[in-house]
JSON list of C-alpha atoms in Angstrom, two decimals:
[
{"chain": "A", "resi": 1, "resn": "UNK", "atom": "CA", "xyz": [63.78, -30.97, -40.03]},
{"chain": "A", "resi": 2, "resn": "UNK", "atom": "CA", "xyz": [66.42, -31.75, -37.07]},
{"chain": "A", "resi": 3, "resn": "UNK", "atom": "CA", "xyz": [64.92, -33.02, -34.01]},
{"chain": "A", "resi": 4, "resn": "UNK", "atom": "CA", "xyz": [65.49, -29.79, -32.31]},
{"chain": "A", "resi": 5, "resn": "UNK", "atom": "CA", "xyz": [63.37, -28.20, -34.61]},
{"chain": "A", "resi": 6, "resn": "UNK", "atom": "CA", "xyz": [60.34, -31.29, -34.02]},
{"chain": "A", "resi": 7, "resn": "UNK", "atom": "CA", "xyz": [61.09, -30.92, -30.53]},
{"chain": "A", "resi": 8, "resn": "UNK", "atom": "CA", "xyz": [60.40, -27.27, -30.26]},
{"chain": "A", "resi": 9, "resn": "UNK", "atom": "CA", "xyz": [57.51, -27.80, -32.35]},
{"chain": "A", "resi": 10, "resn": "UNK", "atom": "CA", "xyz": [56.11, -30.51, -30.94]},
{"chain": "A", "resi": 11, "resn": "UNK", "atom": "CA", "xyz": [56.72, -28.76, -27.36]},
{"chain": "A", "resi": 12, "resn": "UNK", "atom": "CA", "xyz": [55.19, -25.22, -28.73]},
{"chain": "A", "resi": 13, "resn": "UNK", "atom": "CA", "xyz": [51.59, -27.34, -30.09]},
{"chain": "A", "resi": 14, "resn": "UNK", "atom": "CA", "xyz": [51.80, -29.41, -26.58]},
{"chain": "A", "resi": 15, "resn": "UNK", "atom": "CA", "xyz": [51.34, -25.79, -24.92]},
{"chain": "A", "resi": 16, "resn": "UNK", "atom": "CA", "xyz": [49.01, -24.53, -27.48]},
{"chain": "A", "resi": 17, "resn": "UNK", "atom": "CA", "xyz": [46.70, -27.54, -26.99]},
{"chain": "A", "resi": 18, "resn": "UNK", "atom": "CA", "xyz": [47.44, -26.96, -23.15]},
{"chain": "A", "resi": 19, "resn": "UNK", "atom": "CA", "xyz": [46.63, -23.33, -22.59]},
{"chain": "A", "resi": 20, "resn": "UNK", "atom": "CA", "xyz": [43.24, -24.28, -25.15]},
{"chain": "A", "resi": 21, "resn": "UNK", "atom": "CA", "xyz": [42.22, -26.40, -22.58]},
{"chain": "A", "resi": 22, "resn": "UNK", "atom": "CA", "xyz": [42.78, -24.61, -19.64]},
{"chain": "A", "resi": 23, "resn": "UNK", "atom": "CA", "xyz": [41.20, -21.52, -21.04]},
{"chain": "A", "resi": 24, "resn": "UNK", "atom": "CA", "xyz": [38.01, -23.66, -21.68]},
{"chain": "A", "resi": 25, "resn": "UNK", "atom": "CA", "xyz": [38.04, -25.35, -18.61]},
{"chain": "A", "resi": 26, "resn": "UNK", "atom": "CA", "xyz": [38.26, -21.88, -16.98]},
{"chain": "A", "resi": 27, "resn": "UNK", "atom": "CA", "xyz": [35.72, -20.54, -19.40]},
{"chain": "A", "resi": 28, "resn": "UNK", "atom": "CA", "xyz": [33.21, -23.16, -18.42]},
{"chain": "A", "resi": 29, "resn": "UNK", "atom": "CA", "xyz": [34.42, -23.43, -14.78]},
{"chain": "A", "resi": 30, "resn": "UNK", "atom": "CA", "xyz": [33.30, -19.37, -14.60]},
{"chain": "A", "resi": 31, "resn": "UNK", "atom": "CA", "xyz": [30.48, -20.33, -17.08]},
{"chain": "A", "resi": 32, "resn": "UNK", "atom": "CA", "xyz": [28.92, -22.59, -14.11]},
{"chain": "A", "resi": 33, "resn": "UNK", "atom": "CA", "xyz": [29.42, -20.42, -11.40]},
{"chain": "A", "resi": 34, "resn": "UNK", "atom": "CA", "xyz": [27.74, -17.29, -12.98]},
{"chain": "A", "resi": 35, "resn": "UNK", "atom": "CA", "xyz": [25.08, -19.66, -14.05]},
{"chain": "A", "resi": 36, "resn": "UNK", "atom": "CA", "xyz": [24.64, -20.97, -10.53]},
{"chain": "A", "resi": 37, "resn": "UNK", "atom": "CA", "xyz": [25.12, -17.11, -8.96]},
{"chain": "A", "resi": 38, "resn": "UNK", "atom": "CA", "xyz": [22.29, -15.39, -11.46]},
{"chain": "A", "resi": 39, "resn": "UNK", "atom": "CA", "xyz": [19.80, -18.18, -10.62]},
{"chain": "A", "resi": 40, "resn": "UNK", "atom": "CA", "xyz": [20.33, -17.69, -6.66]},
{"chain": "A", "resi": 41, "resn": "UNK", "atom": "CA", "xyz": [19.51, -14.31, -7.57]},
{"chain": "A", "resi": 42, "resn": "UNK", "atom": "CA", "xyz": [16.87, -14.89, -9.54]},
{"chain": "A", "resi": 43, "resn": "UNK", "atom": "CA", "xyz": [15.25, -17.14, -6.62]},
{"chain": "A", "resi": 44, "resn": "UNK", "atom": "CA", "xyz": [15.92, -14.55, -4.39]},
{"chain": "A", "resi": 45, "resn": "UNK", "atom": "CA", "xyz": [13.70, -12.26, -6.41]},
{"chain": "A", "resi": 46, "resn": "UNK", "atom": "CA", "xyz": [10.84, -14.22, -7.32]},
{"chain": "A", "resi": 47, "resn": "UNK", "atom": "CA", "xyz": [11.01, -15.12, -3.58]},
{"chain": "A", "resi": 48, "resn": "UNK", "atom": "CA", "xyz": [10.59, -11.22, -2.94]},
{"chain": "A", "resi": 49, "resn": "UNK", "atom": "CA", "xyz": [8.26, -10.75, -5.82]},
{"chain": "A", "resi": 50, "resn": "UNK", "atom": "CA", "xyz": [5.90, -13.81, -3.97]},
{"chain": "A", "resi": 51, "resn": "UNK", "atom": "CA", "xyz": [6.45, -12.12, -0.71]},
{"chain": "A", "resi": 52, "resn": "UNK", "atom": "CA", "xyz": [5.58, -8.34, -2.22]},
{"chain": "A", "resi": 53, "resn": "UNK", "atom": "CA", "xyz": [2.64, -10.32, -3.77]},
{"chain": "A", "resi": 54, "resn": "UNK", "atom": "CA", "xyz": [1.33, -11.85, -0.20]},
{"chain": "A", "resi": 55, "resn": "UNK", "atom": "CA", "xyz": [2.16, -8.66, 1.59]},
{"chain": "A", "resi": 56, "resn": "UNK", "atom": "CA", "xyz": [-0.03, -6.66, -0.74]},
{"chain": "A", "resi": 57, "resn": "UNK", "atom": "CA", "xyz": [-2.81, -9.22, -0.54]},
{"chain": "A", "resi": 58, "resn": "UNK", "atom": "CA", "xyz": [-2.72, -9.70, 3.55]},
{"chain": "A", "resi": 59, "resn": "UNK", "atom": "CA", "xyz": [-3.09, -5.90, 3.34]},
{"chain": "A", "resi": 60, "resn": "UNK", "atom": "CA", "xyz": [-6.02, -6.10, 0.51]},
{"chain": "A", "resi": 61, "resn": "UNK", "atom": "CA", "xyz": [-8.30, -8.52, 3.01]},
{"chain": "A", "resi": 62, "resn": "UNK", "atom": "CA", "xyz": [-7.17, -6.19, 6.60]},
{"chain": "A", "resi": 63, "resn": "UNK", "atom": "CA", "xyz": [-8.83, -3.14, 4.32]},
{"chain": "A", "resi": 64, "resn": "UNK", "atom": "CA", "xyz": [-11.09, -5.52, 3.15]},
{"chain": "A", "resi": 65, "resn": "UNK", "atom": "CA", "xyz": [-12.19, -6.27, 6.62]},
{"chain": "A", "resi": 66, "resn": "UNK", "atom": "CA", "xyz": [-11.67, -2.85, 8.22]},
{"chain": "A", "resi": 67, "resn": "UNK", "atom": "CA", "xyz": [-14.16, -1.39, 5.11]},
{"chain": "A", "resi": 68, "resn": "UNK", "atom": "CA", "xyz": [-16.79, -3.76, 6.44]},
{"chain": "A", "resi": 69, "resn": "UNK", "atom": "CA", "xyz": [-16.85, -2.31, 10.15]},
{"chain": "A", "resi": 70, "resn": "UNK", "atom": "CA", "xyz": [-17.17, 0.88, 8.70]},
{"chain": "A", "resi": 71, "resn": "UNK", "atom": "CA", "xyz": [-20.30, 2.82, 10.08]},
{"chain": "A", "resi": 72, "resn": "UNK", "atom": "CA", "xyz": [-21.55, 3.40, 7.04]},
{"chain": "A", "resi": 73, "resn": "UNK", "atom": "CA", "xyz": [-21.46, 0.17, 5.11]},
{"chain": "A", "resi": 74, "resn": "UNK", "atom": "CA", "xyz": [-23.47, -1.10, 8.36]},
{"chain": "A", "resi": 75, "resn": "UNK", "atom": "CA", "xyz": [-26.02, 1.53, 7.72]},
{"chain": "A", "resi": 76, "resn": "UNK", "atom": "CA", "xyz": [-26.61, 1.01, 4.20]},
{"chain": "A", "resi": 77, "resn": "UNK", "atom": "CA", "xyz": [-26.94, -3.16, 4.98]},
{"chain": "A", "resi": 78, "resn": "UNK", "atom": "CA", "xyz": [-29.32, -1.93, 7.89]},
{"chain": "A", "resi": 79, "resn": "UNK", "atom": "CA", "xyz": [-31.13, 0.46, 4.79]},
{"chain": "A", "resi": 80, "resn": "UNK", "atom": "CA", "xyz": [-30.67, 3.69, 6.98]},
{"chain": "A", "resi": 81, "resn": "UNK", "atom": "CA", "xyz": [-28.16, 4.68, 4.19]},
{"chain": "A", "resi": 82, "resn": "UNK", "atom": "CA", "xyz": [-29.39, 4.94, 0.75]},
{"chain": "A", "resi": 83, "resn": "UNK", "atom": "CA", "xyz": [-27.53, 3.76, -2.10]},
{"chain": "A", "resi": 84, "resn": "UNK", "atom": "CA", "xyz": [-26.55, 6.49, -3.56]},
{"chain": "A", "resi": 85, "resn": "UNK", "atom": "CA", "xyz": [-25.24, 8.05, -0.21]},
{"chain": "A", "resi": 86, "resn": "UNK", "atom": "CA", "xyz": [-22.96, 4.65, -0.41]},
{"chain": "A", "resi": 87, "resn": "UNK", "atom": "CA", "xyz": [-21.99, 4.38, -3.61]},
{"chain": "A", "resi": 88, "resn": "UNK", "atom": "CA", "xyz": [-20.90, 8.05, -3.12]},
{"chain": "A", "resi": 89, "resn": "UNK", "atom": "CA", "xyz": [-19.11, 6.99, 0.03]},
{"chain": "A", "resi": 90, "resn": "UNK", "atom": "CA", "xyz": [-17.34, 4.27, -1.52]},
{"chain": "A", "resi": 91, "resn": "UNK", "atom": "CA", "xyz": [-16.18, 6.40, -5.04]},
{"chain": "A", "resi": 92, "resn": "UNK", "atom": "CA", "xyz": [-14.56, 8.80, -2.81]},
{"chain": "A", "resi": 93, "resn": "UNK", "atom": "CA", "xyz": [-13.21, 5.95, -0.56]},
{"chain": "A", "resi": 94, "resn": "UNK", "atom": "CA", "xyz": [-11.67, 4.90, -3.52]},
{"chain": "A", "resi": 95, "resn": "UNK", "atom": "CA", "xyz": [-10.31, 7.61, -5.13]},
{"chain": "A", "resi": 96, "resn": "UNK", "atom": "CA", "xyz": [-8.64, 8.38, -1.43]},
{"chain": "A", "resi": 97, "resn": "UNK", "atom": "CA", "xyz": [-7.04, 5.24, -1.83]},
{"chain": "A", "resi": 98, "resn": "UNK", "atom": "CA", "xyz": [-5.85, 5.34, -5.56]},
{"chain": "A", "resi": 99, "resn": "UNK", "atom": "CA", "xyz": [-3.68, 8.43, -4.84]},
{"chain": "A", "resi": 100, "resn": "UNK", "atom": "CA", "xyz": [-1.53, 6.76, -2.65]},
{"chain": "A", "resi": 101, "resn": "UNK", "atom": "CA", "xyz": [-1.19, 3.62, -4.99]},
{"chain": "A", "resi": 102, "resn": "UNK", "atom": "CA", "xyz": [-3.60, 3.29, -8.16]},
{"chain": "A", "resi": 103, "resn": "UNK", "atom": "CA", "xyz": [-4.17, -0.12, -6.61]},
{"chain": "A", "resi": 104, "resn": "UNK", "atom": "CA", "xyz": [-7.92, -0.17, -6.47]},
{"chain": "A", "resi": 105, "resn": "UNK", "atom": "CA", "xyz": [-10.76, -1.09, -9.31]},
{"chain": "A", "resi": 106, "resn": "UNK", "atom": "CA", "xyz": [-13.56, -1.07, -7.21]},
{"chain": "A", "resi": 107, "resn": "UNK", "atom": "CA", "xyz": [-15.26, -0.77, -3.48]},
{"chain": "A", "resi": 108, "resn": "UNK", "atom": "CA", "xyz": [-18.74, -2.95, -3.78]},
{"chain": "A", "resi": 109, "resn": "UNK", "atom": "CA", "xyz": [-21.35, -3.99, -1.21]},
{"chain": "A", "resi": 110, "resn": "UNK", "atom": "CA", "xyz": [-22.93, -7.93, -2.04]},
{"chain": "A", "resi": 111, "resn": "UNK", "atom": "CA", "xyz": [-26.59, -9.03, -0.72]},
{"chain": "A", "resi": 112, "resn": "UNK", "atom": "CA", "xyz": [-27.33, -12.17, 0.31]},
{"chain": "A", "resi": 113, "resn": "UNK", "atom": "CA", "xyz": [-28.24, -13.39, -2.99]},
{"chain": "A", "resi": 114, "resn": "UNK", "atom": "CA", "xyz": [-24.86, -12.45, -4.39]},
{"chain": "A", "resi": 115, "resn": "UNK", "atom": "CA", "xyz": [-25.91, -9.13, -6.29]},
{"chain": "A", "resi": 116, "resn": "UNK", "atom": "CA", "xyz": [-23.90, -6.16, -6.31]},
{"chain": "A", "resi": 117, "resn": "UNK", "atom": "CA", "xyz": [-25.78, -3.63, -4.22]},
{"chain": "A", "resi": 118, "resn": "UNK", "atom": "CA", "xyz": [-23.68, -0.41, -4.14]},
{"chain": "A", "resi": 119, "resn": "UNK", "atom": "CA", "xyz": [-20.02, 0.03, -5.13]},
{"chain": "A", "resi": 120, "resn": "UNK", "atom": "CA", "xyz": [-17.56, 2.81, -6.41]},
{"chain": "A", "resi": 121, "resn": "UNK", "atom": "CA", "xyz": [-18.23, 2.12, -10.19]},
{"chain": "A", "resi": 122, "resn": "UNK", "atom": "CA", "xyz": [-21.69, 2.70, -10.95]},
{"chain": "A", "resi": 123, "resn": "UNK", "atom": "CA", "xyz": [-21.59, -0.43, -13.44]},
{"chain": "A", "resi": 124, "resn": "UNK", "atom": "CA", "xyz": [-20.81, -2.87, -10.86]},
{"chain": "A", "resi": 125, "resn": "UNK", "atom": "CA", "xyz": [-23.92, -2.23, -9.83]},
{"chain": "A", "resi": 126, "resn": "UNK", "atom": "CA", "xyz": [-26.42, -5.12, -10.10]},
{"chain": "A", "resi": 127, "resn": "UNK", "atom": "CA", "xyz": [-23.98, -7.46, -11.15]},
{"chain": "A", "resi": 128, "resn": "UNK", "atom": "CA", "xyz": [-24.86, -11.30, -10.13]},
{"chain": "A", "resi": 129, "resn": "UNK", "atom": "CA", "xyz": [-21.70, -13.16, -8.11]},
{"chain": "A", "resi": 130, "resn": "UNK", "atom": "CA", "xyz": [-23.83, -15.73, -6.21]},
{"chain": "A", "resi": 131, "resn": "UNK", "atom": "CA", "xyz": [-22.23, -18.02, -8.62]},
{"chain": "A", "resi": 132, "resn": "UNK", "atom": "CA", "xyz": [-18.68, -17.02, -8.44]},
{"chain": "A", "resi": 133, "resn": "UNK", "atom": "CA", "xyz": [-15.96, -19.01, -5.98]},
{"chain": "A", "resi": 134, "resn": "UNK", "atom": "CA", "xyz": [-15.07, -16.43, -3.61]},
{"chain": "A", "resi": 135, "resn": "UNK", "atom": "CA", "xyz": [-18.74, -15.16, -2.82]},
{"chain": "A", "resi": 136, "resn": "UNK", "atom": "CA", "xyz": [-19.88, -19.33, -2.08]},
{"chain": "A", "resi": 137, "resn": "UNK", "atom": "CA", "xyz": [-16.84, -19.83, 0.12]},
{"chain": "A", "resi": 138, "resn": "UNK", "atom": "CA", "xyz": [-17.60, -16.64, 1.98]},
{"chain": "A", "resi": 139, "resn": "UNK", "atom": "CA", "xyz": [-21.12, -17.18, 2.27]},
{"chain": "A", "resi": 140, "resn": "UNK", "atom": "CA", "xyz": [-20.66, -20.52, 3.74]},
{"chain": "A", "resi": 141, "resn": "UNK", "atom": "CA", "xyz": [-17.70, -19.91, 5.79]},
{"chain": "A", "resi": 142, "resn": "UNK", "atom": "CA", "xyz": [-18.56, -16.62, 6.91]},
{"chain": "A", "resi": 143, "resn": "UNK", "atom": "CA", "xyz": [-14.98, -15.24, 6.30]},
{"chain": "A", "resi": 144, "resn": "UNK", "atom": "CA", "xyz": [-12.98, -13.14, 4.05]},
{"chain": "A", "resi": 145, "resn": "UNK", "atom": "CA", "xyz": [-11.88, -14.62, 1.02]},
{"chain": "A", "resi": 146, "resn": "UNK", "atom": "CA", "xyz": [-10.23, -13.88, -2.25]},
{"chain": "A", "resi": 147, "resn": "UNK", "atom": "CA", "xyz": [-10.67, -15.01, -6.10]},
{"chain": "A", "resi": 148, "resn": "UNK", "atom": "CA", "xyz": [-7.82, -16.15, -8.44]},
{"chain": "A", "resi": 149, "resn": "UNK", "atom": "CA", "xyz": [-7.24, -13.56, -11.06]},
{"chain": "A", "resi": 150, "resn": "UNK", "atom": "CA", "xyz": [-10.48, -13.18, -13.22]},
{"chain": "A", "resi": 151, "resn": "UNK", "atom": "CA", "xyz": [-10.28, -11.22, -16.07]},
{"chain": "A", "resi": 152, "resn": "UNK", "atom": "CA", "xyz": [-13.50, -8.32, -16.95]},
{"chain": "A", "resi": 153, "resn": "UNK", "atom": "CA", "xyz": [-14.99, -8.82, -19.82]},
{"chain": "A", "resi": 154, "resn": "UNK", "atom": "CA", "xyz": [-14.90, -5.43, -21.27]},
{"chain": "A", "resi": 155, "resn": "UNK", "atom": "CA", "xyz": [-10.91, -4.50, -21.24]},
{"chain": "A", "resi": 156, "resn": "UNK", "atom": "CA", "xyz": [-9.32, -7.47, -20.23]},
{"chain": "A", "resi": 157, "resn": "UNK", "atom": "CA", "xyz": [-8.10, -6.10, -16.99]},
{"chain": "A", "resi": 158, "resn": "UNK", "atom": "CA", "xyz": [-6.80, -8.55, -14.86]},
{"chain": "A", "resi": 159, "resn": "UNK", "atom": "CA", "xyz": [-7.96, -7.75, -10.85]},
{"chain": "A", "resi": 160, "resn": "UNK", "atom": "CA", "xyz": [-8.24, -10.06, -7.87]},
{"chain": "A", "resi": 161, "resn": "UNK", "atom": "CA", "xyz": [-11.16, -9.62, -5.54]},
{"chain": "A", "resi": 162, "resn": "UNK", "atom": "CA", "xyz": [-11.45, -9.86, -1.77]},
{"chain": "A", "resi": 163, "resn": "UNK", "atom": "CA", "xyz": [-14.82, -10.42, -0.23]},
{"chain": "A", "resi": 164, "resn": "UNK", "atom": "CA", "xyz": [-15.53, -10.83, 3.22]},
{"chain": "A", "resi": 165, "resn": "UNK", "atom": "CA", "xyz": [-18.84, -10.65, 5.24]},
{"chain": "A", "resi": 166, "resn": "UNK", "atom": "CA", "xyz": [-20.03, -7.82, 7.18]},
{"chain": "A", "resi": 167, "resn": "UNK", "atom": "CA", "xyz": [-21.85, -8.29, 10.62]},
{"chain": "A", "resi": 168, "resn": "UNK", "atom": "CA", "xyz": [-23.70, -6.36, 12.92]},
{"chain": "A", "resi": 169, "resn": "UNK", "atom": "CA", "xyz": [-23.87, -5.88, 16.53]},
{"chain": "A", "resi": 170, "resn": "UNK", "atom": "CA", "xyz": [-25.31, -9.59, 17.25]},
{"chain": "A", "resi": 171, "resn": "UNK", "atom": "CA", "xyz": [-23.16, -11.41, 14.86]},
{"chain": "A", "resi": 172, "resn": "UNK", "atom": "CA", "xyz": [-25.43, -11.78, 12.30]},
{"chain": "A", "resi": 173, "resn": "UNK", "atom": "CA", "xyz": [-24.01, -11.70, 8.73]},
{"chain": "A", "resi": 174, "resn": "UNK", "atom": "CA", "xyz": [-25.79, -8.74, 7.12]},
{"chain": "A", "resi": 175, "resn": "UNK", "atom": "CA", "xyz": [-24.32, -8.60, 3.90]},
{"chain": "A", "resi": 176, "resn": "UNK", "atom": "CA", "xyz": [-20.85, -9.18, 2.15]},
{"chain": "A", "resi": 177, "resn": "UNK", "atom": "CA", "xyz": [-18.48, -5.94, 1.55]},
{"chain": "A", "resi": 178, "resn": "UNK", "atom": "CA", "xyz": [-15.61, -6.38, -1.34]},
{"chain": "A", "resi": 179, "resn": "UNK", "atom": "CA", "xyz": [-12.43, -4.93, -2.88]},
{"chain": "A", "resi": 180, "resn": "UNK", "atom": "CA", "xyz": [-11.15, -5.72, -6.48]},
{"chain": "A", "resi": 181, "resn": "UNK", "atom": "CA", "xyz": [-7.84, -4.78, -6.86]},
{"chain": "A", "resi": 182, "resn": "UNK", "atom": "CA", "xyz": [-6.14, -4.35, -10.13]},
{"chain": "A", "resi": 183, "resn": "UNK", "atom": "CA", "xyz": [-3.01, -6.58, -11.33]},
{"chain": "A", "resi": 184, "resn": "UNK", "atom": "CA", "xyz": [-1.04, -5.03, -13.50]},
{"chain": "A", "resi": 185, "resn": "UNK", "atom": "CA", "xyz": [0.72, -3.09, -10.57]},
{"chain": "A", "resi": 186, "resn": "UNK", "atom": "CA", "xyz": [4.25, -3.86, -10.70]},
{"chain": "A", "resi": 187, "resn": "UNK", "atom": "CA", "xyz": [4.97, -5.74, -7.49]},
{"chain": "A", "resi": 188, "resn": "UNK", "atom": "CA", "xyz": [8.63, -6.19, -7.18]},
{"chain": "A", "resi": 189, "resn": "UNK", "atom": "CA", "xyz": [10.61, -3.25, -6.00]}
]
């Protein structure tokens, strides 16, 4: 082979190798900056999804709170409202609510000791939270609070459960009036 020939050859793999490496370097230069674009974006949404997430819980405790100055949760605490008069007040409470979003499990009214004294679902009924977190830190702070996701024990259903305490016209806490709020609602949009 003439040295023409080796030149040209040697000149022709010299480019080869050089255009290999330049595609890769462009390859992985592009590879990086997708990488770092999809995870700003993917920040950006979880930061939306946490946001979605607080929004819908800030507006959980105001109903929360608004449900226990309601006129008739006051009566049935001050046992001018029977319970079945409330529990039929809160099912159709709920049900209001649940066609605008199917957001809501359940609307229940707590005693002192923690038991479940009226609510939406008839089962709730006489179920004991004086033990659970969010009923102790409401009693003794006297305000609203809300669990970490608990799961029920029948389904598996994952809901989240604001409690807050309900007064009356001297400030006296006369019972404890809740909302459980189902998870599974898709919260990014």
């Amino acid at each position: 082979m003439s040295i023409k020939h080796k030149t040209t050859l040697l000149v022709g793999v010299m480019l080869i190798v050089m255009i290999i490496v330049s595609i890769n370097a462009i390859f992985h230069q592009s590879s990086k900056i997708l990488n770092e674009e999809s995870e700003i974006m993917m920040n950006a949404q979880v930061d939306r999804a946490n946001e979605n997430v607080s929004l819908l819980l800030k507006s959980i405790v105001l109903e929360t709170e608004k449900l226990s100055l309601n006129h008739k949760v006051k009566e049935y605490f001050k046992g001018t409202l029977s319970q079945e008069n409330s529990d039929a007040f809160l099912e159709n409470l709920m049900a209001d609510k649940n066609n605008d979003r199917p957001v809501y499990m359940d609307l229940f009214l707590v005693d002192h000791e923690g038991m479940i004294v009226s609510a939406a679902m008839p089962e709730a009924v006489g179920i004991d939270v004086s033990g659970r977190m969010y009923f102790q830190r409401a009693l003794f702070d006297k305000k609203t609070n809300t669990s970490d996701i608990l799961l029920s024990r029948a389904d598996q259903t994952q809901i989240v459960i604001t409690l807050t305490p309900t007064y009356n016209e001297k400030s006296q806490v006369i019972g404890y009036t809740g909302i459980a709020i189902l998870r599974h609602i898709s919260l990014i949009s």
